[in-house]
Structure formats: structure tokens, C-alpha cells
Amino acid sequence: MNATLPLTVGLAVLIGVSLGLLGGGGSILAVPLLVYVADLPAREAIATSLLVVGVTSLVGVLPHARAHRVRWRTGLVFGLAGMAGAYVGGRLAGHLPPTLLLTGFAVMMLATATAMIRGRRVAAGTAPSELPLARVLADGAVVGLVTGLVGAGGGFLVVPALALLGGLPVPVAIGTSLVVIAMKSFAGLAGHLGTVDIHWPLALAVTAAAVLGSLLGGRLTGRVPAEVLRRSFGWFVLVMGGFVLLGQLPVGVRSDPALWTGLAGLAAGAALAALTCARRAPAAVARGSTRPAD
């Protein structure tokens, strides 16, 4: 643990940057970091990620609130439903095999990556004066359940939901999502605490680094082309999800050279695609593209 602590803390800054900049992605980075770098067991890594992401999101709200990019009422409605779902998910996770949890986490990563790469077109128009509360509550509970079970699926599900259901502009949806993520993360953590022991020195060190990253990410929102961020991060998450899923395969399958060759090709293709997106984004911005990030 001592040998990997500086690397773990250094990489934790990226968790905060992702949350502050994109309104999501914190747990998608935190769980693999804690499992594969810090060498925590799966359940402990998921519970620790909820603590890290909850505190980081709470602090990350500040720069967005100062810039008036938080819709508090909407966030609280969605967040309360998410808290109920996250608590139930956290309680259920203690009774499920770690392999099943990590496999579910990998599937969530792949689904998230696909949604980010494809993008979502948000209809233009003004936000409705009344939120469809029944649908928002149902969506919040489902997203919360996923978050509590596998420690992921928060921001990249919440941001599109807030933009589509609540009619919020994407920058406001990102700021508001941090309120929701904080609420759901703490509820999910409460569900885990009865069955998981947290390594508090590591958790606090990672949280502090992630908080610094979130403040940086919040300041960068609106300065970096959203298309570059969304697509590049989507390809990164796709590769990460593939490696996490690979780790759950039997040892004999993992040792097949053909499998690693294929993954190397996927990683190279993802890097090329991300680079292509980065080069094309300025031209899209110049043409006045209005397609927002998830």
C-alpha cells in the first residue's frame, strides 16, 4: 500500500477533474484505481469510491454555484429519489459476489462509453415550468440503485436525464448533477458501511486529491470544447471497461495472446479516434455546432 500510495493519490486528481468538468465519471475512474492500483478488495473499493465521489462532488458544486450553474430544486428532487435507490443498492451489494459486482461495473462502463461516444441530441426550447415528478423520481431511484450496487453510473446518467427531463442547459445540468451525485453517494455509502471496512487513511488522501481536481475541473467548464471532452473520455472509458471485464475472465482465457493483441488494437483504435475528435472539434465549433455533451 505504501509503495502505491503516491501513484494512487496522484491519479485521484483525475477523478475530481472529471467530476468538476463533466459532471460525472468519478466512480468510473475511482473503482479501477482503488482495485488495480491501491489493491483494495472490490467491495471496499466500491464503498471507498462512494465516499471519495460524494465529498468531491459536494465541494465541486461550489464553482458551479458561483457561476449560477446549479438548479437546486431540480437537483434535490432527483437526488432524494436517488438516495433511496442508492441505499438499497448498497445494502444488496454486501450480499453479492465481488466478481459479479465488478462485471456489472464493467458493463456500466461500456454502456456509458457508448452513450458518450454516440452523444445525445437535446431538444431546443425553454425549460418546462413543472417537472414530470413521477418520471424524475423513477429515474432517480433507478440511477441510485445502480450507483449503490456498483459504485458507478451517476453523473453520465444524471446529466442527460436533467437535460432531457428538466430542460436544463448542459452546463447547468453538469452543475446540478453534482448535487445529485453527492446525495446518492452518501446514501450508497451508508448502505455499504454495515458490511465493509474502509481504509480511512487511504480514503482521506484520495478524497483530498480528488477535491483539488474537482475545483480545477469546475473552473475549466466552458473553456474546453465539450465535443472533445465527451468523445475522448468516452473512448478512454471504453478501453478501461474492456480491461476491467477482462479481469473477471478465467485465468486460462486471460493468458491467451490473441485476446491481448485484440485489446491492444482496440486501445490503439480508441486513441486514434479520440485524436480525430480533438482535431475535428474546432471546426465543428466554428460551424456553430449545438450538439451538447452528455
Tab-separated table of C-alpha atoms in Angstrom:
chain	number	residue	atom	x	y	z
A	1	MET	CA	0.000	0.000	0.000
A	2	ASN	CA	2.773	2.466	0.910
A	3	ALA	CA	4.562	1.947	-2.420
A	4	THR	CA	1.454	2.648	-4.478
A	5	LEU	CA	0.021	5.454	-2.329
A	6	PRO	CA	1.718	8.369	-4.184
A	7	LEU	CA	0.568	6.995	-7.555
A	8	THR	CA	-2.954	6.419	-6.246
A	9	VAL	CA	-3.198	9.936	-4.825
A	10	GLY	CA	-1.751	11.484	-7.975
A	11	LEU	CA	-4.202	9.701	-10.246
A	12	ALA	CA	-7.058	10.618	-7.883
A	13	VAL	CA	-6.777	14.206	-9.129
A	14	LEU	CA	-8.250	12.959	-12.418
A	15	ILE	CA	-11.348	11.767	-10.539
A	16	GLY	CA	-12.018	15.308	-9.386
A	17	VAL	CA	-11.257	16.855	-12.768
A	18	SER	CA	-13.763	14.518	-14.393
A	19	LEU	CA	-16.476	15.350	-11.861
A	20	GLY	CA	-15.894	19.091	-11.978
A	21	LEU	CA	-15.587	19.274	-15.746
A	22	LEU	CA	-18.095	16.684	-16.969
A	23	GLY	CA	-20.446	16.243	-14.017
A	24	GLY	CA	-19.654	12.523	-13.953
A	25	GLY	CA	-17.038	9.865	-14.409
A	26	GLY	CA	-15.699	9.990	-10.873
A	27	SER	CA	-16.557	6.432	-9.876
A	28	ILE	CA	-15.711	5.094	-13.318
A	29	LEU	CA	-12.157	6.221	-12.591
A	30	ALA	CA	-12.189	5.660	-8.822
A	31	VAL	CA	-13.151	1.990	-8.699
A	32	PRO	CA	-10.444	0.722	-11.118
A	33	LEU	CA	-7.912	2.997	-9.421
A	34	LEU	CA	-8.702	1.594	-5.991
A	35	VAL	CA	-8.887	-2.034	-7.184
A	36	TYR	CA	-5.924	-2.220	-9.556
A	37	VAL	CA	-3.543	0.442	-8.212
A	38	ALA	CA	-4.372	0.596	-4.497
A	39	ASP	CA	-5.128	-3.167	-4.466
A	40	LEU	CA	-8.348	-2.910	-2.448
A	41	PRO	CA	-10.971	-5.681	-2.498
A	42	ALA	CA	-13.903	-4.978	-4.813
A	43	ARG	CA	-16.492	-4.210	-2.112
A	44	GLU	CA	-14.104	-1.946	-0.187
A	45	ALA	CA	-13.125	-0.148	-3.399
A	46	ILE	CA	-16.771	0.491	-4.304
A	47	ALA	CA	-17.599	1.785	-0.820
A	48	THR	CA	-14.470	3.982	-0.759
A	49	SER	CA	-15.280	5.356	-4.198
A	50	LEU	CA	-18.693	6.460	-2.932
A	51	LEU	CA	-17.023	8.384	-0.096
A	52	VAL	CA	-14.481	9.982	-2.444
A	53	VAL	CA	-17.049	10.907	-5.079
A	54	GLY	CA	-19.593	12.152	-2.529
A	55	VAL	CA	-17.211	14.563	-0.827
A	56	THR	CA	-15.626	15.623	-4.124
A	57	SER	CA	-19.000	16.332	-5.722
A	58	LEU	CA	-20.115	18.343	-2.712
A	59	VAL	CA	-17.038	20.562	-2.922
A	60	GLY	CA	-17.192	20.619	-6.718
A	61	VAL	CA	-20.624	22.245	-6.592
A	62	LEU	CA	-19.070	25.471	-5.295
A	63	PRO	CA	-17.576	26.888	-8.532
A	64	HIS	CA	-20.725	25.913	-10.433
A	65	ALA	CA	-22.948	27.571	-7.817
A	66	ARG	CA	-20.907	30.781	-8.007
A	67	ALA	CA	-21.388	30.745	-11.785
A	68	HIS	CA	-25.170	30.140	-11.347
A	69	ARG	CA	-24.977	26.700	-12.981
A	70	VAL	CA	-26.933	24.817	-10.284
A	71	ARG	CA	-30.734	24.300	-10.256
A	72	TRP	CA	-31.167	23.445	-6.605
A	73	ARG	CA	-34.827	22.361	-6.564
A	74	THR	CA	-34.376	20.018	-9.503
A	75	GLY	CA	-31.241	18.532	-8.005
A	76	LEU	CA	-32.879	17.898	-4.645
A	77	VAL	CA	-35.934	16.174	-6.192
A	78	PHE	CA	-33.797	13.867	-8.317
A	79	GLY	CA	-31.277	13.392	-5.517
A	80	LEU	CA	-33.824	12.314	-2.891
A	81	ALA	CA	-35.098	9.564	-5.169
A	82	GLY	CA	-31.519	8.588	-5.954
A	83	MET	CA	-30.644	8.367	-2.259
A	84	ALA	CA	-33.361	5.781	-1.663
A	85	GLY	CA	-32.194	3.699	-4.605
A	86	ALA	CA	-28.520	4.041	-3.652
A	87	TYR	CA	-29.117	2.916	-0.072
A	88	VAL	CA	-30.966	-0.203	-1.264
A	89	GLY	CA	-28.203	-0.886	-3.793
A	90	GLY	CA	-25.543	-0.515	-1.130
A	91	ARG	CA	-27.310	-2.998	1.143
A	92	LEU	CA	-27.726	-5.511	-1.706
A	93	ALA	CA	-24.088	-5.214	-2.780
A	94	GLY	CA	-22.886	-6.716	0.501
A	95	HIS	CA	-24.601	-9.989	-0.403
A	96	LEU	CA	-23.354	-10.305	-3.996
A	97	PRO	CA	-20.093	-11.913	-5.207
A	98	PRO	CA	-17.252	-9.432	-5.904
A	99	THR	CA	-16.845	-10.847	-9.429
A	100	LEU	CA	-20.480	-10.103	-10.179
A	101	LEU	CA	-20.098	-6.545	-8.875
A	102	LEU	CA	-17.011	-5.846	-10.983
A	103	THR	CA	-18.612	-7.420	-14.047
A	104	GLY	CA	-21.634	-5.186	-13.552
A	105	PHE	CA	-19.312	-2.242	-13.147
A	106	ALA	CA	-17.526	-3.090	-16.410
A	107	VAL	CA	-20.836	-3.386	-18.259
A	108	MET	CA	-21.837	0.020	-16.891
A	109	MET	CA	-18.537	1.453	-18.145
A	110	LEU	CA	-19.130	0.067	-21.640
A	111	ALA	CA	-22.700	1.365	-21.737
A	112	THR	CA	-21.554	4.773	-20.521
A	113	ALA	CA	-18.759	4.898	-23.086
A	114	THR	CA	-21.157	4.049	-25.901
A	115	ALA	CA	-23.571	6.787	-24.841
A	116	MET	CA	-20.748	9.322	-24.604
A	117	ILE	CA	-19.274	8.447	-27.999
A	118	ARG	CA	-22.634	8.495	-29.769
A	119	GLY	CA	-23.896	11.568	-27.928
A	120	ARG	CA	-27.458	12.658	-27.312
A	121	ARG	CA	-29.331	15.397	-29.063
A	122	VAL	CA	-31.150	17.592	-26.569
A	123	ALA	CA	-34.227	19.306	-27.907
A	124	ALA	CA	-34.089	23.058	-28.038
A	125	GLY	CA	-36.542	25.187	-26.135
A	126	THR	CA	-37.150	26.626	-22.709
A	127	ALA	CA	-37.245	24.515	-19.599
A	128	PRO	CA	-40.744	23.440	-18.522
A	129	SER	CA	-42.193	25.245	-15.526
A	130	GLU	CA	-43.265	21.927	-13.954
A	131	LEU	CA	-41.017	18.888	-13.824
A	132	PRO	CA	-42.569	15.480	-14.589
A	133	LEU	CA	-42.067	14.438	-10.982
A	134	ALA	CA	-43.158	10.801	-11.307
A	135	ARG	CA	-40.679	10.134	-14.101
A	136	VAL	CA	-37.891	12.097	-12.412
A	137	LEU	CA	-38.418	10.179	-9.176
A	138	ALA	CA	-38.430	6.840	-11.003
A	139	ASP	CA	-35.293	7.681	-12.986
A	140	GLY	CA	-33.585	8.957	-9.860
A	141	ALA	CA	-34.353	5.741	-7.972
A	142	VAL	CA	-33.043	3.533	-10.802
A	143	VAL	CA	-29.837	5.558	-11.205
A	144	GLY	CA	-29.368	5.496	-7.434
A	145	LEU	CA	-29.815	1.723	-7.305
A	146	VAL	CA	-27.089	1.261	-9.929
A	147	THR	CA	-24.803	3.678	-8.080
A	148	GLY	CA	-25.227	1.848	-4.779
A	149	LEU	CA	-24.674	-1.584	-6.342
A	150	VAL	CA	-21.549	-0.960	-8.410
A	151	GLY	CA	-20.376	2.490	-7.316
A	152	ALA	CA	-20.883	3.965	-10.788
A	153	GLY	CA	-23.493	5.173	-13.228
A	154	GLY	CA	-24.153	8.512	-11.546
A	155	GLY	CA	-23.171	11.594	-13.486
A	156	PHE	CA	-23.238	10.228	-17.008
A	157	LEU	CA	-26.807	9.064	-16.423
A	158	VAL	CA	-27.887	12.097	-14.399
A	159	VAL	CA	-26.657	14.798	-16.788
A	160	PRO	CA	-28.682	13.583	-19.808
A	161	ALA	CA	-31.719	12.980	-17.572
A	162	LEU	CA	-31.585	16.511	-16.198
A	163	ALA	CA	-31.109	17.964	-19.676
A	164	LEU	CA	-33.930	15.962	-21.255
A	165	LEU	CA	-36.466	15.722	-18.414
A	166	GLY	CA	-35.780	19.041	-16.742
A	167	GLY	CA	-34.952	21.002	-19.897
A	168	LEU	CA	-31.745	22.284	-18.302
A	169	PRO	CA	-28.872	23.636	-20.421
A	170	VAL	CA	-25.984	21.157	-20.364
A	171	PRO	CA	-23.648	23.382	-18.255
A	172	VAL	CA	-26.441	23.773	-15.687
A	173	ALA	CA	-27.183	20.036	-15.835
A	174	ILE	CA	-23.499	19.352	-15.089
A	175	GLY	CA	-23.517	21.645	-12.046
A	176	THR	CA	-26.849	20.274	-10.807
A	177	SER	CA	-25.704	16.688	-11.289
A	178	LEU	CA	-23.006	17.203	-8.667
A	179	VAL	CA	-25.708	17.875	-6.062
A	180	VAL	CA	-27.445	14.643	-7.078
A	181	ILE	CA	-24.207	12.633	-7.111
A	182	ALA	CA	-23.240	13.832	-3.638
A	183	MET	CA	-26.629	12.867	-2.204
A	184	LYS	CA	-26.657	9.438	-3.853
A	185	SER	CA	-23.051	8.677	-2.981
A	186	PHE	CA	-23.524	9.323	0.733
A	187	ALA	CA	-26.708	7.220	0.773
A	188	GLY	CA	-24.942	4.386	-1.037
A	189	LEU	CA	-22.018	4.626	1.377
A	190	ALA	CA	-24.406	4.315	4.311
A	191	GLY	CA	-25.732	1.112	2.774
A	192	HIS	CA	-22.199	-0.318	2.485
A	193	LEU	CA	-20.913	0.621	5.941
A	194	GLY	CA	-22.686	-2.257	7.652
A	195	THR	CA	-20.715	-4.857	5.662
A	196	VAL	CA	-17.470	-3.119	4.594
A	197	ASP	CA	-14.473	-1.727	6.500
A	198	ILE	CA	-12.952	1.360	4.866
A	199	HIS	CA	-9.198	2.056	4.874
A	200	TRP	CA	-9.628	5.604	6.185
A	201	PRO	CA	-6.091	6.998	5.695
A	202	LEU	CA	-6.148	5.969	2.032
A	203	ALA	CA	-9.724	7.162	1.588
A	204	LEU	CA	-8.971	10.598	3.040
A	205	ALA	CA	-5.805	11.016	0.956
A	206	VAL	CA	-7.603	10.080	-2.268
A	207	THR	CA	-10.526	12.333	-1.359
A	208	ALA	CA	-8.269	15.335	-0.755
A	209	ALA	CA	-6.571	14.860	-4.139
A	210	ALA	CA	-9.912	14.437	-5.902
A	211	VAL	CA	-11.283	17.606	-4.271
A	212	LEU	CA	-8.383	19.611	-5.681
A	213	GLY	CA	-9.084	18.146	-9.098
A	214	SER	CA	-12.791	18.989	-8.897
A	215	LEU	CA	-12.057	22.656	-8.214
A	216	LEU	CA	-9.793	22.708	-11.251
A	217	GLY	CA	-12.385	20.940	-13.390
A	218	GLY	CA	-15.116	23.344	-12.328
A	219	ARG	CA	-13.006	26.305	-13.424
A	220	LEU	CA	-12.357	24.674	-16.799
A	221	THR	CA	-16.042	24.114	-17.603
A	222	GLY	CA	-16.980	26.165	-20.633
A	223	ARG	CA	-13.340	26.708	-21.654
A	224	VAL	CA	-12.743	23.281	-23.204
A	225	PRO	CA	-14.803	22.176	-26.241
A	226	ALA	CA	-17.481	19.817	-24.929
A	227	GLU	CA	-17.257	17.602	-28.010
A	228	VAL	CA	-13.562	16.931	-27.386
A	229	LEU	CA	-14.185	16.089	-23.750
A	230	ARG	CA	-17.155	13.846	-24.337
A	231	ARG	CA	-15.789	11.743	-27.176
A	232	SER	CA	-12.210	11.482	-25.902
A	233	PHE	CA	-13.348	10.446	-22.436
A	234	GLY	CA	-15.836	8.033	-23.989
A	235	TRP	CA	-13.094	6.153	-25.838
A	236	PHE	CA	-10.954	6.116	-22.694
A	237	VAL	CA	-13.804	4.639	-20.644
A	238	LEU	CA	-14.460	2.050	-23.375
A	239	VAL	CA	-10.889	0.744	-23.125
A	240	MET	CA	-10.947	0.826	-19.307
A	241	GLY	CA	-14.219	-1.113	-19.263
A	242	GLY	CA	-12.706	-3.729	-21.555
A	243	PHE	CA	-9.754	-4.255	-19.229
A	244	VAL	CA	-11.967	-4.455	-16.120
A	245	LEU	CA	-14.183	-7.016	-17.873
A	246	LEU	CA	-11.091	-8.941	-18.932
A	247	GLY	CA	-10.000	-9.158	-15.308
A	248	GLN	CA	-13.139	-11.143	-14.477
A	249	LEU	CA	-12.426	-13.865	-17.072
A	250	PRO	CA	-10.875	-17.229	-16.086
A	251	VAL	CA	-7.068	-17.223	-15.876
A	252	GLY	CA	-6.721	-19.511	-18.865
A	253	VAL	CA	-8.712	-17.159	-21.077
A	254	ARG	CA	-6.828	-14.088	-19.850
A	255	SER	CA	-3.499	-15.675	-20.813
A	256	ASP	CA	-4.470	-16.069	-24.484
A	257	PRO	CA	-2.096	-13.843	-26.556
A	258	ALA	CA	-4.768	-13.319	-29.214
A	259	LEU	CA	-7.008	-11.666	-26.630
A	260	TRP	CA	-4.298	-9.211	-25.586
A	261	THR	CA	-3.481	-8.472	-29.223
A	262	GLY	CA	-7.113	-7.622	-29.818
A	263	LEU	CA	-7.243	-5.367	-26.771
A	264	ALA	CA	-4.068	-3.602	-27.861
A	265	GLY	CA	-5.683	-2.971	-31.240
A	266	LEU	CA	-8.805	-1.642	-29.534
A	267	ALA	CA	-6.721	0.703	-27.383
A	268	ALA	CA	-4.816	1.967	-30.426
A	269	GLY	CA	-8.054	2.493	-32.326
A	270	ALA	CA	-9.586	4.331	-29.372
A	271	ALA	CA	-6.561	6.614	-29.115
A	272	LEU	CA	-6.754	7.364	-32.855
A	273	ALA	CA	-10.489	8.059	-32.641
A	274	ALA	CA	-10.001	10.404	-29.673
A	275	LEU	CA	-7.262	12.259	-31.553
A	276	THR	CA	-9.512	12.578	-34.611
A	277	CYS	CA	-12.314	14.002	-32.438
A	278	ALA	CA	-9.914	16.516	-30.918
A	279	ARG	CA	-8.823	17.689	-34.372
A	280	ARG	CA	-12.332	17.947	-35.774
A	281	ALA	CA	-13.918	19.659	-32.770
A	282	PRO	CA	-12.602	23.178	-33.504
A	283	ALA	CA	-14.111	23.013	-36.993
A	284	ALA	CA	-17.429	21.882	-35.540
A	285	VAL	CA	-17.379	24.732	-33.051
A	286	ALA	CA	-16.593	27.177	-35.825
A	287	ARG	CA	-19.635	25.919	-37.778
A	288	GLY	CA	-21.783	26.647	-34.717
A	289	SER	CA	-22.481	23.088	-33.678
A	290	THR	CA	-25.100	22.987	-30.910
A	291	ARG	CA	-24.923	19.321	-30.057
A	292	PRO	CA	-24.139	19.195	-26.320
A	293	ALA	CA	-22.143	16.716	-24.332
A	294	ASP	CA	-23.752	14.089	-22.174
